[in-house]
Structure formats: C-alpha cells, structure tokens
GROMACS .gro file of C-alpha atoms in nm:
model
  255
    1UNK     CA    1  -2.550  -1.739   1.009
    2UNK     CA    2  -2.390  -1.385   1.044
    3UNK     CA    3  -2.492  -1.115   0.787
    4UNK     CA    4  -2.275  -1.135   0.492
    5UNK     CA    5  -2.053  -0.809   0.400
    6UNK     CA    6  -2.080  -0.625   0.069
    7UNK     CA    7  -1.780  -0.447   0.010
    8UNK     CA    8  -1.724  -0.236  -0.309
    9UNK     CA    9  -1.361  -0.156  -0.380
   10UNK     CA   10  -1.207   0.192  -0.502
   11UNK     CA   11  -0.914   0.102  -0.671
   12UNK     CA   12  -0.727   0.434  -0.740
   13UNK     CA   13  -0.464   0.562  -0.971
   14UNK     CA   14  -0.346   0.945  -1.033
   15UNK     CA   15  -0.666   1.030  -0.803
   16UNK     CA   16  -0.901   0.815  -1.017
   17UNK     CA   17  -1.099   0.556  -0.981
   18UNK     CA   18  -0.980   0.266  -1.264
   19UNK     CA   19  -1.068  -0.069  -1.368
   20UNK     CA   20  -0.944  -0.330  -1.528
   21UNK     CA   21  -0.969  -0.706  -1.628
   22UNK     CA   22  -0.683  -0.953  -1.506
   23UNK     CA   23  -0.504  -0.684  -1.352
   24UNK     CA   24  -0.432  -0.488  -1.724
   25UNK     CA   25  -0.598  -0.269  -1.960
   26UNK     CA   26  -0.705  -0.016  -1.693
   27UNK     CA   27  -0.952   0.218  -1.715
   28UNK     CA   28  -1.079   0.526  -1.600
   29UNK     CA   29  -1.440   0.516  -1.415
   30UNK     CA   30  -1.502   0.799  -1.132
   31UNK     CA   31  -1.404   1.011  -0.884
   32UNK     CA   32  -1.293   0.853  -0.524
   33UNK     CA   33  -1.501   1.117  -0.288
   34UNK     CA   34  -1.785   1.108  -0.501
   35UNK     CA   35  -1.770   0.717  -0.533
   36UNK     CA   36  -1.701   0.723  -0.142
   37UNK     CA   37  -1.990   0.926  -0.067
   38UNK     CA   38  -2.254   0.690  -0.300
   39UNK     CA   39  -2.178   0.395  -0.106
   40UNK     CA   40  -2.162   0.534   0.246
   41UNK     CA   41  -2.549   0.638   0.129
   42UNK     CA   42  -2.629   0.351  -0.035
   43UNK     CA   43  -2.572   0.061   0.156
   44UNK     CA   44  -2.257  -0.081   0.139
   45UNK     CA   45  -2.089  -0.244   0.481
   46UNK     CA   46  -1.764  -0.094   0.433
   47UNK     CA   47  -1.558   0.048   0.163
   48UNK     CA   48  -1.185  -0.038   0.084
   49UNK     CA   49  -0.940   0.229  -0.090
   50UNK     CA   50  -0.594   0.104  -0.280
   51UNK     CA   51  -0.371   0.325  -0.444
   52UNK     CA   52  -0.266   0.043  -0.688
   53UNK     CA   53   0.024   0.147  -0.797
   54UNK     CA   54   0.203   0.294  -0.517
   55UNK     CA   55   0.392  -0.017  -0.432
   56UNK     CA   56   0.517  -0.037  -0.817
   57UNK     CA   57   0.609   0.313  -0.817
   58UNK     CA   58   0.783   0.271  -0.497
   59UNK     CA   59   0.576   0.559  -0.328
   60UNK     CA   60   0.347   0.645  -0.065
   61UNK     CA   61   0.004   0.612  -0.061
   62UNK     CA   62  -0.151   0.973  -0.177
   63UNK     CA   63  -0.257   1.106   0.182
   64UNK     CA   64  -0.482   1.372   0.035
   65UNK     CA   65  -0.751   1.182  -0.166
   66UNK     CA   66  -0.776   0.992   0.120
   67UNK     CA   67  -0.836   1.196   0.360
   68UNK     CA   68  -1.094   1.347   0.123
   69UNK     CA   69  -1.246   1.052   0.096
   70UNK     CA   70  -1.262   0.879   0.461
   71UNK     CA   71  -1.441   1.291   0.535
   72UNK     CA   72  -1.731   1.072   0.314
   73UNK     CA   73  -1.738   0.791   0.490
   74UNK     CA   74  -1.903   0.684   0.822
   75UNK     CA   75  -1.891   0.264   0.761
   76UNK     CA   76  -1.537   0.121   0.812
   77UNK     CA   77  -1.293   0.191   0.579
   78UNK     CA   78  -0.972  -0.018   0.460
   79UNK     CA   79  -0.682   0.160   0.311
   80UNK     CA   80  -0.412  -0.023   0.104
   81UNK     CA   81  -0.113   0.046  -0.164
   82UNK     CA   82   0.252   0.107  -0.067
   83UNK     CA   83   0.224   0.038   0.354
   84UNK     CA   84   0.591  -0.123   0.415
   85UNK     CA   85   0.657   0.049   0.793
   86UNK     CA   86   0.439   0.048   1.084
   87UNK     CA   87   0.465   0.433   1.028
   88UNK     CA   88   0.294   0.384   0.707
   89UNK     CA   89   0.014   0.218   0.922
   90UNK     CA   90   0.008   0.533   1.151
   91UNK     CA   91   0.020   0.757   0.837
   92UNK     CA   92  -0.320   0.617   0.710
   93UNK     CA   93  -0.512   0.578   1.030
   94UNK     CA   94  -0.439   0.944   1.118
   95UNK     CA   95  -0.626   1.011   0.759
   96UNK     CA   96  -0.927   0.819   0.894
   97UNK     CA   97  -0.902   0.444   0.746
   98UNK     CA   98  -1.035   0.197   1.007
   99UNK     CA   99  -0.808  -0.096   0.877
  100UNK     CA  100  -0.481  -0.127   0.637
  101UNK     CA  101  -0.377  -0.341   0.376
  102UNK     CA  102  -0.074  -0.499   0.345
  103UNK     CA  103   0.028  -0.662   0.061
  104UNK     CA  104   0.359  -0.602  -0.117
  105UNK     CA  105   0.503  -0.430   0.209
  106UNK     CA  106   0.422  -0.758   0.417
  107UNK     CA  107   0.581  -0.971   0.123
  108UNK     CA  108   0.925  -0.813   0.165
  109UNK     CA  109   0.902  -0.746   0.525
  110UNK     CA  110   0.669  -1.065   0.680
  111UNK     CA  111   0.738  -0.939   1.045
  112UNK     CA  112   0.582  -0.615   0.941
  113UNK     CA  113   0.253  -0.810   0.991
  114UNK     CA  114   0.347  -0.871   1.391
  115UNK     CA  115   0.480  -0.572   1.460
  116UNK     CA  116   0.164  -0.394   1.312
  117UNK     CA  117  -0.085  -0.615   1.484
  118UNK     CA  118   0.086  -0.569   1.833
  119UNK     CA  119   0.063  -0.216   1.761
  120UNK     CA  120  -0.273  -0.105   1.701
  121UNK     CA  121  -0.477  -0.512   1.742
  122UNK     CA  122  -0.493  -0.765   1.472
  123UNK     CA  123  -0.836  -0.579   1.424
  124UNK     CA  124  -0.670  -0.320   1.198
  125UNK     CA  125  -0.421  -0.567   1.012
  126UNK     CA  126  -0.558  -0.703   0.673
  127UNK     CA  127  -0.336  -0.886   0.457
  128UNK     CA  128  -0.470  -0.870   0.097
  129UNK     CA  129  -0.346  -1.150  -0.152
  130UNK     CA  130  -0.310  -1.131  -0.507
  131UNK     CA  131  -0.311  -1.452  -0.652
  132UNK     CA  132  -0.287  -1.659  -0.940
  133UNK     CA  133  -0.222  -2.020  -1.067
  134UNK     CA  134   0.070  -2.114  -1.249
  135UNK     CA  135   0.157  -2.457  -1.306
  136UNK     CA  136  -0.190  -2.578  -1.137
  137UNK     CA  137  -0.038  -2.413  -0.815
  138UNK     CA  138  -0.169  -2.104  -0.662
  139UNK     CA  139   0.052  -1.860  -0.632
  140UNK     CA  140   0.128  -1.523  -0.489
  141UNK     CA  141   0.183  -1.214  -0.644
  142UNK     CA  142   0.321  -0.886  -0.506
  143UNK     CA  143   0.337  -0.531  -0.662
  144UNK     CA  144  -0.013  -0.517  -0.772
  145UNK     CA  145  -0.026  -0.832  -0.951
  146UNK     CA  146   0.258  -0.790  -1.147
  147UNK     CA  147   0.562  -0.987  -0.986
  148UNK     CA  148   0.562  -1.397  -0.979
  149UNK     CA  149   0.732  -1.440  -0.593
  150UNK     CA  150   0.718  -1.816  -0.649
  151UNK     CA  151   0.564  -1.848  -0.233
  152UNK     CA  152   0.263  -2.102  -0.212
  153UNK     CA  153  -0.039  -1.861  -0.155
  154UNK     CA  154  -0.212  -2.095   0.059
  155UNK     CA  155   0.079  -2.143   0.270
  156UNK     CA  156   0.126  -1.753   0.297
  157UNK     CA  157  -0.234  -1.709   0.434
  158UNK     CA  158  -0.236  -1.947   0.702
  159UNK     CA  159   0.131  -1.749   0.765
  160UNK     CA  160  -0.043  -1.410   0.828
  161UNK     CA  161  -0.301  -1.562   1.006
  162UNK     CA  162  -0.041  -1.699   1.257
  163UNK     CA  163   0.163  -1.366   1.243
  164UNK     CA  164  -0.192  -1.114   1.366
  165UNK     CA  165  -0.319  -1.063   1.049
  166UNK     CA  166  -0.743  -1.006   1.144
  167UNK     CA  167  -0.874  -1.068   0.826
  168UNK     CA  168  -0.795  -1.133   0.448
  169UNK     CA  169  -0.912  -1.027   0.135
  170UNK     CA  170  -0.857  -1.289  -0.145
  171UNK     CA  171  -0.824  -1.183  -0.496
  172UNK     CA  172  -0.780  -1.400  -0.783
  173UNK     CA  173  -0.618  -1.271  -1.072
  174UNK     CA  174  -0.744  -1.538  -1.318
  175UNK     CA  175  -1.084  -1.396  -1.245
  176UNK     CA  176  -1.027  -1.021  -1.201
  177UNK     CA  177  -1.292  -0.831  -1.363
  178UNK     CA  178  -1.408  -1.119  -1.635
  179UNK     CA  179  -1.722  -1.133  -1.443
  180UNK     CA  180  -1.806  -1.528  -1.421
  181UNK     CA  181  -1.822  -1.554  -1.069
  182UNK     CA  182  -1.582  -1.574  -0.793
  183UNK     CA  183  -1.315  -1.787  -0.752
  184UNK     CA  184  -1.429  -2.111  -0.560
  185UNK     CA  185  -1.191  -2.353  -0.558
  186UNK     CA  186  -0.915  -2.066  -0.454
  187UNK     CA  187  -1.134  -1.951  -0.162
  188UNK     CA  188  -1.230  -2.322  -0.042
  189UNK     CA  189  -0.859  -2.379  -0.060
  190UNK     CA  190  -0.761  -2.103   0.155
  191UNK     CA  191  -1.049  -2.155   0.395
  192UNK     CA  192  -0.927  -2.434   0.500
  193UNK     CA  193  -0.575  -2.325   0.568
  194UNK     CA  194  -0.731  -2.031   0.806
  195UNK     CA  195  -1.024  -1.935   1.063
  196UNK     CA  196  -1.016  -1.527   1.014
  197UNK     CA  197  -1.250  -1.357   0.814
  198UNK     CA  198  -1.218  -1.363   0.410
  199UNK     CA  199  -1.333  -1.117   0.182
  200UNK     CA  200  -1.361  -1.280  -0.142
  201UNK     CA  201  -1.230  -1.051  -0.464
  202UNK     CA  202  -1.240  -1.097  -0.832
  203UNK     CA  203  -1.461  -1.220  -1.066
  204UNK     CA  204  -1.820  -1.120  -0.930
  205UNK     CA  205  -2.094  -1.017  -1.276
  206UNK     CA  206  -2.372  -1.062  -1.147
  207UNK     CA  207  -2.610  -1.065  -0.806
  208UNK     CA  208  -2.659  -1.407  -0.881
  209UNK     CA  209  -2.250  -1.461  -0.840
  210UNK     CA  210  -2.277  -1.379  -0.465
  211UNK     CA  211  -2.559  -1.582  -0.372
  212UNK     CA  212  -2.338  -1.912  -0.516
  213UNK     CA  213  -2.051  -1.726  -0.327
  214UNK     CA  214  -2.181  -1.767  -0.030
  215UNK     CA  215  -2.390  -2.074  -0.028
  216UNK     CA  216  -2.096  -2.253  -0.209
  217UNK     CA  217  -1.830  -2.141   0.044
  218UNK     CA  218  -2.011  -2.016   0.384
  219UNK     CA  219  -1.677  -1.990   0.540
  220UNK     CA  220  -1.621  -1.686   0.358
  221UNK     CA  221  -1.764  -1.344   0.556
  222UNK     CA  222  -1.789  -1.091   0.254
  223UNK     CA  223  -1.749  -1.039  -0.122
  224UNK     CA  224  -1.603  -0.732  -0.288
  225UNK     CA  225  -1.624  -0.606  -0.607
  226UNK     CA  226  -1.582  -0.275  -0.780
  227UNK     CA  227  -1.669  -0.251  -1.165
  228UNK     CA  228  -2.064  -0.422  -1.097
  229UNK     CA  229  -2.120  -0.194  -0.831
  230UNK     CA  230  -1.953   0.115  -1.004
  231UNK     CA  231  -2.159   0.106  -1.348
  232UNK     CA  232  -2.408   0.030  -1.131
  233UNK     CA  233  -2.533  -0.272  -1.280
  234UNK     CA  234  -2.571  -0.425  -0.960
  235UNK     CA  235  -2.710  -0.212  -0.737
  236UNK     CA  236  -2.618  -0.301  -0.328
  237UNK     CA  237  -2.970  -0.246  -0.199
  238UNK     CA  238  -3.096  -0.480  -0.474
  239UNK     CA  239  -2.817  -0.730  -0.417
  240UNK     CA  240  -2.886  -0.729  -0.068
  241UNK     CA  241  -3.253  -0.784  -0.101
  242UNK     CA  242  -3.216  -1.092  -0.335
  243UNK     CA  243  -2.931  -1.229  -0.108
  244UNK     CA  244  -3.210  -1.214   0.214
  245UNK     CA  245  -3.438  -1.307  -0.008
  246UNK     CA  246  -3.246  -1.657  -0.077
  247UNK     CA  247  -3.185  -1.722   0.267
  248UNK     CA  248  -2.868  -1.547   0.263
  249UNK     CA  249  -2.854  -1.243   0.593
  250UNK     CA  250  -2.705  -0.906   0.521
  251UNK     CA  251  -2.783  -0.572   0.704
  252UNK     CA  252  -3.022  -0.390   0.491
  253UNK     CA  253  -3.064  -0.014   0.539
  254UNK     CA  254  -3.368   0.169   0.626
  255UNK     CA  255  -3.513   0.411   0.540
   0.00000   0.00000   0.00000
C-alpha cells in the first residue's frame, strides 16, 4: 500500500486562519506563517492554503500572505480561493504554491481545467469539491459552499478527471468541522466515478477517524483536516504513529 498523506488545511480570511462548522459560524484560530511553519516542522506531507472568500468577494487571492507563507514551507503546497484564468494559476505558482485549486473558477469556466493542465501538467491542477446532499443527491456547491449549482457532484468529478484535473480534494459540507468522521459513503461514491488521487475533507475528530478512513475506503490517498490539527488535539506525529501502528503506512519524520 502507498503511505497515506496527512494534509492539514489553512483556511484563510482577512490574513487569518478561521474555522468553522458546516461552512458557517467562522472563527478566528492563528496566524498563516506561523501555522505554515509548525507543520512544515512537524510532520505534515503537504499543506494546502484557501483564501475562502475570495471567490465570494469576487477578488484575488491575497498574494502577500502567501508568499509569506510558501517562504515557510519546504513540503508541497496547494493554493486555492478565487483562480478563474490560467493567469491566476501563474499568479500563485510565481508565489511558491506547488499545486492550485480550482473550485468556483472551474465551475463557471469548466475548460479552465484543460487549458490549465496543458499548461503547466495535470500535476499542478486540483479540483476541490464542495459538496453536499440535497434531496438524497450529492450535490455541488461553488463560492465557498454557499451557492446550490444544481450539477451532480459525482458526475462533475469524473468530468475533471477527464478534463486534466491530477487530483481532488473532496469536502463534504454535511460533515465540515462536526468532527464524527469523514464522509464515507460520499468518498466511496466518488471513488468509483474516478482513478486520480482523493484527498478526503470534512468531518475528521479524532486519530481514530483516519484509521476507519482509510481502511474503510483505501482508494482514497490522503485526509485533510484543519481544526484537530490546529488546537492541536491531534497531533500529526502521533496520528501517524497510531496509523503505522494499525497497519496503515505514512512517512514518519526523523529525527
């Protein structure tokens, strides 16, 4: 089996890191660089920065605290929140992100998706999905989980797969930061719609979450989370530990 990615996620607004549960009642929590910097030393196998409400706002991502912030950083690093050009793409790389996220951007502009991935390799492309059920039918969302667009989510992943999208990150709204464990049924869903790599969001309370993560659904390659690893009630060398220690490979860090 290949080593399973931990992934903690900076999600960013006014230069902050926030969290919140079901996509509302955010919160302030920390500083990006000095969040940045804590994972880079402590374990994590790559970091991913959104600007979450850049898209809403109609704006660009804020270059500054990322660059700031990728100067901390020596794992790879995926940058997301209002990307609707190739240029945008350009914009971020040239900050130091290893990857972007397209979300909103790739919702209003699908080609964007092909036109990115012939440009710098599907490598660099990761379409991130915010979705929810309604009606018993998953659904996507756009403009950081705040707009109903009515298209089948499952039917949208194996789209960006087929378009050059290199890898996905899954989030699940319904489980956004209520900490009962990720959403299974969602990512078994979309697993079988596509072969890239998932990174499975939302949900994750405890280390004990990602070990039934990833025995329950080995098809998916990494989990993210932010809040667990941010109050630091799960630690990521101790998560990592008990994950090896189940059977479950991840690239621990020596000393």
């Amino acid at each position: 089996m290949i080593a399973k990615r931990i992934i903690p996620c900076l999600d960013v607004k006014n230069g902050r890191v926030v969290k919140g549960i079901n996509f509302e009642g955010i919160q302030d929590v920390a500083d990006p660089v000095e969040m940045a910097k804590y994972y880079n030393d402590t374990g994590a196998d790559e970091l991913v920065f959104y600007d979450i409400t850049a898209s809403h706002e109609g704006r660009s991502l804020f270059t500054d605290i990322l660059k700031r912030t990728a100067a901390e950083v020596f794992i790879p690093l995926t940058v997301g929140g209002g990307i609707r050009d190739v240029s945008d793409f350009e914009r971020v790389l040239s900050c130091g992100a290893d990857k972007v996220s397209v979300n909103s951007g790739a919702i209003a502009d699908p080609p964007l998706i092909e036109r990115a991935a012939r440009r710098y390799g599907d490598q660099c492309v990761v379409l991130s999905m915010d979705i929810k059920r309604v009606d018993g039918v998953f659904r996507l969302f756009a403009k950081g989980g705040r707009e109903n667009t009515g298209i089948d989510a499952l039917q949208w992943a194996h789209d960006g797969q087929e378009r050059g999208a290199g890898e996905l990150v899954v989030n699940s709204i319904d489980t956004d930061g209520v900490k009962k464990g990720f959403d299974l049924e969602m990512l078994s869903a979309i697993a079988e719609r596509v072969s890239i790599p998932i990174i499975a969001s939302g949900g994750a309370g405890c280390k004990e979450d990602f070990l039934t993560l990833f025995r329950q659904e080995s098809r998916v390659d990494a989990g993210l989370a932010a809040s667990i690893f941010h109050r630091k009630e799960v630690p990521i060398p101790v998560l990592k530990e008990y994950l090896a220690e189940n059977g479950i490979p991840t690239r621990i860090l020596k000393d």
